[in-house]
Amino acid sequence: MSKPSTFAAFLPVLLFAVSCAHHPPSSGKLSLTYPSTRKEAVMDTYHGTVVPDPYRWLEDDNAAETKAWV
């Protein structure tokens, strides 16, 4: 049995990409409303560079405040 060519293996991916490209976006505009998010004055210094991390409190996915925000 012969091994399929690289093109034959790639063809399904190519057809999927082309079919997605031919579907225009919907005419209705989508509007997203994001929750208000508090910021904290948290900074880290890495090799002399200060990096702000105002949303660090959201990293604790088990915290009650994070769960309420989600």
mmCIF file of C-alpha atoms in Angstrom:
data_model
loop_
_atom_site.group_PDB
_atom_site.id
_atom_site.type_symbol
_atom_site.label_atom_id
_atom_site.label_comp_id
_atom_site.label_asym_id
_atom_site.label_seq_id
_atom_site.Cartn_x
_atom_site.Cartn_y
_atom_site.Cartn_z
ATOM 1 C CA MET A 1 0.000 0.000 0.000
ATOM 2 C CA SER A 2 1.404 3.374 -0.947
ATOM 3 C CA LYS A 3 1.868 6.233 1.474
ATOM 4 C CA PRO A 4 -0.456 9.235 0.817
ATOM 5 C CA SER A 5 1.214 12.298 -0.587
ATOM 6 C CA THR A 6 1.795 15.366 1.562
ATOM 7 C CA PHE A 7 -0.796 17.245 -0.496
ATOM 8 C CA ALA A 8 -3.414 14.562 0.069
ATOM 9 C CA ALA A 9 -2.786 14.705 3.814
ATOM 10 C CA PHE A 10 -3.022 18.517 3.773
ATOM 11 C CA LEU A 11 -6.134 18.685 1.560
ATOM 12 C CA PRO A 12 -8.773 18.400 4.346
ATOM 13 C CA VAL A 13 -7.127 21.268 6.242
ATOM 14 C CA LEU A 14 -7.004 23.378 3.099
ATOM 15 C CA LEU A 15 -10.663 22.717 2.283
ATOM 16 C CA PHE A 16 -11.712 23.634 5.821
ATOM 17 C CA ALA A 17 -9.766 26.909 5.690
ATOM 18 C CA VAL A 18 -11.269 27.828 2.317
ATOM 19 C CA SER A 19 -14.805 27.040 3.468
ATOM 20 C CA CYS A 20 -14.345 29.233 6.540
ATOM 21 C CA ALA A 21 -13.012 32.092 4.423
ATOM 22 C CA HIS A 22 -16.118 32.130 2.229
ATOM 23 C CA HIS A 23 -18.560 32.673 5.079
ATOM 24 C CA PRO A 24 -18.884 36.412 5.664
ATOM 25 C CA PRO A 25 -19.334 37.659 9.218
ATOM 26 C CA SER A 26 -22.895 38.204 10.326
ATOM 27 C CA SER A 27 -24.360 41.595 9.552
ATOM 28 C CA GLY A 28 -25.556 42.136 13.139
ATOM 29 C CA LYS A 29 -23.082 43.793 15.454
ATOM 30 C CA LEU A 30 -22.111 41.950 18.581
ATOM 31 C CA SER A 31 -21.689 43.943 21.743
ATOM 32 C CA LEU A 32 -19.724 42.624 24.679
ATOM 33 C CA THR A 33 -20.085 44.042 28.152
ATOM 34 C CA TYR A 34 -17.098 43.376 30.350
ATOM 35 C CA PRO A 35 -17.402 43.451 34.134
ATOM 36 C CA SER A 36 -15.727 46.330 35.904
ATOM 37 C CA THR A 37 -12.411 45.157 37.237
ATOM 38 C CA ARG A 38 -10.511 46.749 40.040
ATOM 39 C CA LYS A 39 -6.795 47.368 39.714
ATOM 40 C CA GLU A 40 -4.195 47.119 42.444
ATOM 41 C CA ALA A 41 -0.865 48.915 42.635
ATOM 42 C CA VAL A 42 1.190 45.710 42.440
ATOM 43 C CA MET A 43 4.633 45.875 40.853
ATOM 44 C CA ASP A 44 7.449 43.389 40.416
ATOM 45 C CA THR A 45 11.028 44.188 39.499
ATOM 46 C CA TYR A 46 12.849 41.795 37.196
ATOM 47 C CA HIS A 47 16.509 42.542 36.506
ATOM 48 C CA GLY A 48 15.920 46.232 37.145
ATOM 49 C CA THR A 49 12.731 46.474 35.062
ATOM 50 C CA VAL A 50 9.522 47.342 36.912
ATOM 51 C CA VAL A 51 6.559 45.320 35.647
ATOM 52 C CA PRO A 52 3.047 46.314 36.780
ATOM 53 C CA ASP A 53 0.616 43.503 37.596
ATOM 54 C CA PRO A 54 -2.645 45.273 38.472
ATOM 55 C CA TYR A 55 -4.843 42.208 37.982
ATOM 56 C CA ARG A 56 -2.828 39.747 40.050
ATOM 57 C CA TRP A 57 -5.762 39.255 42.389
ATOM 58 C CA LEU A 58 -7.569 37.461 39.548
ATOM 59 C CA GLU A 59 -4.870 34.773 39.414
ATOM 60 C CA ASP A 60 -6.307 33.024 42.477
ATOM 61 C CA ASP A 61 -9.171 31.182 40.802
ATOM 62 C CA ASN A 62 -10.317 29.737 44.132
ATOM 63 C CA ALA A 63 -10.773 33.116 45.816
ATOM 64 C CA ALA A 64 -14.362 34.157 46.443
ATOM 65 C CA GLU A 65 -13.755 37.564 44.840
ATOM 66 C CA THR A 66 -12.374 35.983 41.662
ATOM 67 C CA LYS A 67 -15.302 33.572 41.453
ATOM 68 C CA ALA A 68 -17.733 36.474 41.850
ATOM 69 C CA TRP A 69 -15.959 38.398 39.075
ATOM 70 C CA VAL A 70 -16.055 35.385 36.729
#
